[in-house]
Amino acid sequence: MLHDLFSFVRGPMVWIAFTVFTVGSLYRLISMWRLAKKKDSVIFNYFSIFFAIRSIGHWILPFAGVNMRKHPAMTVVAFLFHGCLFAVPIFLSAHVILFKESWNISWWWMPDMAADIMAMIVIGCCLFFLGRRIFLKEVRYLTSVSDYLILAAVAVPFISGVWAYHQWAAFQAALVIHIVSGEIMLMIIPFTKLSHMLFAPFTRGYMGSEFGGVRNSKDW
Amino acid sequence: MTKQSPANIATIPDEGVDKGGQRLTPEQVTRVIRRMFEEEGGARLKIYIETCVHCGLCSDACHFYLSNNKDPKFSPAGKVKQTLGIIIQKKGRVSIDFIKKASEIAFTECNLCKRCVMYCPFGIDIAYLMLFMRRICHKLGVVPQYIQDTAHSHSVTMNQMWVKEDEWIDTLQWQEDEARDEIENLRIPLEKEGAEIFYSVIGPEPKFRAQLIYQTAVIMNVAGMDWTMPATPGWDNSDMCMYTGDDEMAARLKKVHFEAAMRLKTKRIVMGECGHAFRSVYDVGNRHLGWKMSPLPLIHAIEFYYELFRDKKLRVKQKYDIPVTLHDPCNVVRGGGLHELARYVINETCSRFVEMHPNREHNYCCAAGGGVINCGPPYSKKRVIGNKVKADQLADAKARGAKIIIAPCHNCHAGLEDIVKYYDLDMEIKFLGDIIYECIDKT
């Protein structure tokens, strides 16, 4: 039973997840682009690559903006979180090997020890975010059930991944949970608040263009 | 002094909002909201709402939040949650009472100052969202009475203060007469075709700050500028319709303004010391009319004064010696980048300058702008309580010696006056023009 399930999530489900993620992301980007063309043509008139990059540059450099300096813990956590969130799944040896076995392509992978630590960092960061949602009143006020679910959707693949890697109790089940939850996370990116992965460069870039090109001022 | 949080005050009674609400049915509310989303809600609205991850990092940007004991209802994202957030959640099926409350939030708890844009990692434009809410209120006819009256004045007279055409001309001639006692043969040239400068002001200047027109006339004459003002509508560059959500009227107003300048074949527009008018002419009204930037060169008074000193058109007789501080108005600083030029002018004219902190793009808003002060007396207490952080900032500048606050914006001026009074700060507020007028060599 577990074996059948494993074969499914390890096989067809991966295809489904990557397809939903890729097609979904393209769909969201293209449909948003078309909507913007129709209703927000102003964006295209004022968008400036130079000022967009200037703004994005300041926001992807830790502590480059005033608000990042005002919240040092959040800044450190947010950068660690996003860095590890991307690096671990892409450069984990186990994942690279899966690609190698399936498509005979491979790339650099990181030592397992490093991946293990980074995965734990992601989990720690998720706990930090959870703490913010529970204990900071300005965050709690904005938080709804979906915000907790999204956080869980990101945390579970890492928790189960670490679990499976260390072969703790019932690690085979943990492995299935790891794969399924990872696939779910991938699939919901285009359709939930995780879509900030797709859209944040555009919102930041547009605001950078308005501030730089029209307002002659900084937006960080 | 009571420091009661406005959050504890029930919805403030406002005749415009109450009567507007009485005329509505819930079906109308839903229909209008849905139509607004369908017709005007585009990619920006969708992305801003969808990508906000509710991190709360925008909170510290907002003076209302900081001043109200960090009550999350006043955080930028908190205000979106209470207004458009619920509308989207309920698919437009909201009650009339909800709209009334949403109107109060959008019109009187956000100055559209865009400070939060610099605090949101994604650059989500909360001011855009609040304006979207305001436009829904405008379409439903649920707008605070005082600002709606101003918008009515705009639509009837093309100025903000119900100033009639003859009153306008009369005021200019009166100020010209007065100023001739000081400077012989001084002129306020009306309708001068081909003049280099088209000078425009906001409605309140002829209405109750006519001395500002006097001062400008003196500055223009001393500097030997070739300038004019129109005798027709179009002299008023202000725009409250931009803030009530009446975009159509906002466009009409700017059209009349630009056309007056073009009819007189002037080379450029110079505006008085007003922030919202600058936003309207430089950034918003032109877009409504389909112009990427304004159709003829346009500068704010700060830039104009800067030019006059840079080109040695004005000479300082004696520098202003009372210590001054500068309030950076959102619309000309965060909206126009004129902060360094303002400091240049201050350095030219004042001997002692004290910076307030934070400053430049990060300065705290006056809480008057964005049409909030124009919503009138019902909300004034909420407005000053909602900007205690500004009072603290001013008190800090005062502790370091500042006695005068320079605020090159009308709304800031009025808002800061209320704050100084309410918090017993005992500071005086001046325009840059006041200082320049006082210290230049007029011979």
mmCIF file with all atom_site columns, C-alpha atoms in Angstrom, chain B residues 178-270:
data_model
loop_
_atom_site.group_PDB
_atom_site.id
_atom_site.type_symbol
_atom_site.label_atom_id
_atom_site.label_alt_id
_atom_site.label_comp_id
_atom_site.label_asym_id
_atom_site.label_entity_id
_atom_site.label_seq_id
_atom_site.pdbx_PDB_ins_code
_atom_site.Cartn_x
_atom_site.Cartn_y
_atom_site.Cartn_z
_atom_site.occupancy
_atom_site.B_iso_or_equiv
_atom_site.pdbx_formal_charge
_atom_site.auth_seq_id
_atom_site.auth_comp_id
_atom_site.auth_asym_id
_atom_site.auth_atom_id
_atom_site.pdbx_PDB_model_num
ATOM 1  C CA . GLU B 1 178 ? -1.258  96.920  -0.650  1.00 0.00 ? 178 GLU B CA 1
ATOM 2  C CA . ALA B 1 179 ? 2.119   95.858  -1.967  1.00 0.00 ? 179 ALA B CA 1
ATOM 3  C CA . ARG B 1 180 ? 2.603   99.153  -3.816  1.00 0.00 ? 180 ARG B CA 1
ATOM 4  C CA . ASP B 1 181 ? 3.014   100.809 -0.451  1.00 0.00 ? 181 ASP B CA 1
ATOM 5  C CA . GLU B 1 182 ? 6.106   98.715  -0.053  1.00 0.00 ? 182 GLU B CA 1
ATOM 6  C CA . ILE B 1 183 ? 7.410   98.513  -3.592  1.00 0.00 ? 183 ILE B CA 1
ATOM 7  C CA . GLU B 1 184 ? 6.687   101.274 -5.988  1.00 0.00 ? 184 GLU B CA 1
ATOM 8  C CA . ASN B 1 185 ? 5.053   100.307 -9.287  1.00 0.00 ? 185 ASN B CA 1
ATOM 9  C CA . LEU B 1 186 ? 4.664   96.681  -8.193  1.00 0.00 ? 186 LEU B CA 1
ATOM 10 C CA . ARG B 1 187 ? 2.425   94.721  -10.531 1.00 0.00 ? 187 ARG B CA 1
ATOM 11 C CA . ILE B 1 188 ? 0.466   91.536  -10.303 1.00 0.00 ? 188 ILE B CA 1
ATOM 12 C CA . PRO B 1 189 ? 0.138   91.056  -14.052 1.00 0.00 ? 189 PRO B CA 1
ATOM 13 C CA . LEU B 1 190 ? -3.218  89.578  -14.996 1.00 0.00 ? 190 LEU B CA 1
ATOM 14 C CA . GLU B 1 191 ? -3.763  87.888  -18.339 1.00 0.00 ? 191 GLU B CA 1
ATOM 15 C CA . LYS B 1 192 ? -0.330  88.757  -19.688 1.00 0.00 ? 192 LYS B CA 1
ATOM 16 C CA . GLU B 1 193 ? 0.069   86.808  -22.873 1.00 0.00 ? 193 GLU B CA 1
ATOM 17 C CA . GLY B 1 194 ? 3.449   85.254  -23.516 1.00 0.00 ? 194 GLY B CA 1
ATOM 18 C CA . ALA B 1 195 ? 4.710   85.713  -19.971 1.00 0.00 ? 195 ALA B CA 1
ATOM 19 C CA . GLU B 1 196 ? 7.438   83.324  -18.941 1.00 0.00 ? 196 GLU B CA 1
ATOM 20 C CA . ILE B 1 197 ? 5.702   82.186  -15.778 1.00 0.00 ? 197 ILE B CA 1
ATOM 21 C CA . PHE B 1 198 ? 2.105   81.190  -15.181 1.00 0.00 ? 198 PHE B CA 1
ATOM 22 C CA . TYR B 1 199 ? 1.746   81.410  -11.425 1.00 0.00 ? 199 TYR B CA 1
ATOM 23 C CA . SER B 1 200 ? -1.053  79.384  -9.864  1.00 0.00 ? 200 SER B CA 1
ATOM 24 C CA . VAL B 1 201 ? -2.221  79.046  -6.290  1.00 0.00 ? 201 VAL B CA 1
ATOM 25 C CA . ILE B 1 202 ? -4.812  77.088  -4.357  1.00 0.00 ? 202 ILE B CA 1
ATOM 26 C CA . GLY B 1 203 ? -8.295  78.399  -3.540  1.00 0.00 ? 203 GLY B CA 1
ATOM 27 C CA . PRO B 1 204 ? -7.560  79.135  0.108   1.00 0.00 ? 204 PRO B CA 1
ATOM 28 C CA . GLU B 1 205 ? -4.899  81.706  -0.819  1.00 0.00 ? 205 GLU B CA 1
ATOM 29 C CA . PRO B 1 206 ? -7.310  84.364  -2.123  1.00 0.00 ? 206 PRO B CA 1
ATOM 30 C CA . LYS B 1 207 ? -9.914  83.196  0.380   1.00 0.00 ? 207 LYS B CA 1
ATOM 31 C CA . PHE B 1 208 ? -7.994  83.613  3.604   1.00 0.00 ? 208 PHE B CA 1
ATOM 32 C CA . ARG B 1 209 ? -4.260  83.753  3.041   1.00 0.00 ? 209 ARG B CA 1
ATOM 33 C CA . ALA B 1 210 ? -4.106  86.674  0.648   1.00 0.00 ? 210 ALA B CA 1
ATOM 34 C CA . GLN B 1 211 ? -0.853  87.822  2.218   1.00 0.00 ? 211 GLN B CA 1
ATOM 35 C CA . LEU B 1 212 ? 0.841   84.887  0.480   1.00 0.00 ? 212 LEU B CA 1
ATOM 36 C CA . ILE B 1 213 ? -0.123  86.373  -2.875  1.00 0.00 ? 213 ILE B CA 1
ATOM 37 C CA . TYR B 1 214 ? 1.267   89.680  -1.633  1.00 0.00 ? 214 TYR B CA 1
ATOM 38 C CA . GLN B 1 215 ? 4.548   88.030  -0.677  1.00 0.00 ? 215 GLN B CA 1
ATOM 39 C CA . THR B 1 216 ? 4.825   86.236  -3.988  1.00 0.00 ? 216 THR B CA 1
ATOM 40 C CA . ALA B 1 217 ? 4.171   89.489  -5.818  1.00 0.00 ? 217 ALA B CA 1
ATOM 41 C CA . VAL B 1 218 ? 6.999   91.094  -3.886  1.00 0.00 ? 218 VAL B CA 1
ATOM 42 C CA . ILE B 1 219 ? 9.367   88.183  -4.558  1.00 0.00 ? 219 ILE B CA 1
ATOM 43 C CA . MET B 1 220 ? 8.475   88.143  -8.272  1.00 0.00 ? 220 MET B CA 1
ATOM 44 C CA . ASN B 1 221 ? 8.950   91.894  -8.590  1.00 0.00 ? 221 ASN B CA 1
ATOM 45 C CA . VAL B 1 222 ? 12.217  91.994  -6.685  1.00 0.00 ? 222 VAL B CA 1
ATOM 46 C CA . ALA B 1 223 ? 13.549  89.098  -8.758  1.00 0.00 ? 223 ALA B CA 1
ATOM 47 C CA . GLY B 1 224 ? 12.345  90.805  -11.923 1.00 0.00 ? 224 GLY B CA 1
ATOM 48 C CA . MET B 1 225 ? 10.355  87.847  -13.156 1.00 0.00 ? 225 MET B CA 1
ATOM 49 C CA . ASP B 1 226 ? 8.091   87.929  -16.181 1.00 0.00 ? 226 ASP B CA 1
ATOM 50 C CA . TRP B 1 227 ? 4.955   86.407  -14.711 1.00 0.00 ? 227 TRP B CA 1
ATOM 51 C CA . THR B 1 228 ? 1.202   86.393  -14.906 1.00 0.00 ? 228 THR B CA 1
ATOM 52 C CA . MET B 1 229 ? -1.956  85.000  -13.388 1.00 0.00 ? 229 MET B CA 1
ATOM 53 C CA . PRO B 1 230 ? -5.173  84.334  -15.262 1.00 0.00 ? 230 PRO B CA 1
ATOM 54 C CA . ALA B 1 231 ? -8.343  86.349  -14.710 1.00 0.00 ? 231 ALA B CA 1
ATOM 55 C CA . THR B 1 232 ? -10.381 83.292  -15.608 1.00 0.00 ? 232 THR B CA 1
ATOM 56 C CA . PRO B 1 233 ? -10.977 79.938  -13.912 1.00 0.00 ? 233 PRO B CA 1
ATOM 57 C CA . GLY B 1 234 ? -7.842  77.845  -14.052 1.00 0.00 ? 234 GLY B CA 1
ATOM 58 C CA . TRP B 1 235 ? -5.986  79.959  -11.499 1.00 0.00 ? 235 TRP B CA 1
ATOM 59 C CA . ASP B 1 236 ? -6.663  77.374  -8.809  1.00 0.00 ? 236 ASP B CA 1
ATOM 60 C CA . ASN B 1 237 ? -4.319  74.380  -8.983  1.00 0.00 ? 237 ASN B CA 1
ATOM 61 C CA . SER B 1 238 ? -5.874  72.567  -6.035  1.00 0.00 ? 238 SER B CA 1
ATOM 62 C CA . ASP B 1 239 ? -7.882  69.413  -6.358  1.00 0.00 ? 239 ASP B CA 1
ATOM 63 C CA . MET B 1 240 ? -9.995  67.794  -3.682  1.00 0.00 ? 240 MET B CA 1
ATOM 64 C CA . CYS B 1 241 ? -11.847 65.739  -6.271  1.00 0.00 ? 241 CYS B CA 1
ATOM 65 C CA . MET B 1 242 ? -8.673  63.697  -6.672  1.00 0.00 ? 242 MET B CA 1
ATOM 66 C CA . TYR B 1 243 ? -9.156  62.748  -3.021  1.00 0.00 ? 243 TYR B CA 1
ATOM 67 C CA . THR B 1 244 ? -12.915 62.181  -3.001  1.00 0.00 ? 244 THR B CA 1
ATOM 68 C CA . GLY B 1 245 ? -12.531 59.618  -5.765  1.00 0.00 ? 245 GLY B CA 1
ATOM 69 C CA . ASP B 1 246 ? -14.119 61.872  -8.369  1.00 0.00 ? 246 ASP B CA 1
ATOM 70 C CA . ASP B 1 247 ? -11.523 61.223  -11.049 1.00 0.00 ? 247 ASP B CA 1
ATOM 71 C CA . GLU B 1 248 ? -13.643 62.738  -13.803 1.00 0.00 ? 248 GLU B CA 1
ATOM 72 C CA . MET B 1 249 ? -13.804 66.086  -12.021 1.00 0.00 ? 249 MET B CA 1
ATOM 73 C CA . ALA B 1 250 ? -10.117 65.861  -11.176 1.00 0.00 ? 250 ALA B CA 1
ATOM 74 C CA . ALA B 1 251 ? -9.397  65.587  -14.878 1.00 0.00 ? 251 ALA B CA 1
ATOM 75 C CA . ARG B 1 252 ? -11.658 68.550  -15.705 1.00 0.00 ? 252 ARG B CA 1
ATOM 76 C CA . LEU B 1 253 ? -9.937  70.694  -13.104 1.00 0.00 ? 253 LEU B CA 1
ATOM 77 C CA . LYS B 1 254 ? -6.485  69.999  -14.444 1.00 0.00 ? 254 LYS B CA 1
ATOM 78 C CA . LYS B 1 255 ? -7.669  70.559  -17.986 1.00 0.00 ? 255 LYS B CA 1
ATOM 79 C CA . VAL B 1 256 ? -8.907  74.031  -17.084 1.00 0.00 ? 256 VAL B CA 1
ATOM 80 C CA . HIS B 1 257 ? -5.653  74.745  -15.265 1.00 0.00 ? 257 HIS B CA 1
ATOM 81 C CA . PHE B 1 258 ? -3.364  73.606  -18.072 1.00 0.00 ? 258 PHE B CA 1
ATOM 82 C CA . GLU B 1 259 ? -5.510  75.313  -20.692 1.00 0.00 ? 259 GLU B CA 1
ATOM 83 C CA . ALA B 1 260 ? -5.378  78.625  -18.851 1.00 0.00 ? 260 ALA B CA 1
ATOM 84 C CA . ALA B 1 261 ? -1.588  78.431  -18.907 1.00 0.00 ? 261 ALA B CA 1
ATOM 85 C CA . MET B 1 262 ? -1.589  77.504  -22.585 1.00 0.00 ? 262 MET B CA 1
ATOM 86 C CA . ARG B 1 263 ? -4.145  80.141  -23.572 1.00 0.00 ? 263 ARG B CA 1
ATOM 87 C CA . LEU B 1 264 ? -1.810  82.759  -22.126 1.00 0.00 ? 264 LEU B CA 1
ATOM 88 C CA . LYS B 1 265 ? 1.068   81.181  -24.075 1.00 0.00 ? 265 LYS B CA 1
ATOM 89 C CA . THR B 1 266 ? 3.172   81.043  -20.939 1.00 0.00 ? 266 THR B CA 1
ATOM 90 C CA . LYS B 1 267 ? 6.364   79.025  -20.946 1.00 0.00 ? 267 LYS B CA 1
ATOM 91 C CA . ARG B 1 268 ? 5.934   77.244  -17.667 1.00 0.00 ? 268 ARG B CA 1
ATOM 92 C CA . ILE B 1 269 ? 3.766   76.870  -14.597 1.00 0.00 ? 269 ILE B CA 1
ATOM 93 C CA . VAL B 1 270 ? 5.102   77.830  -11.187 1.00 0.00 ? 270 VAL B CA 1
#
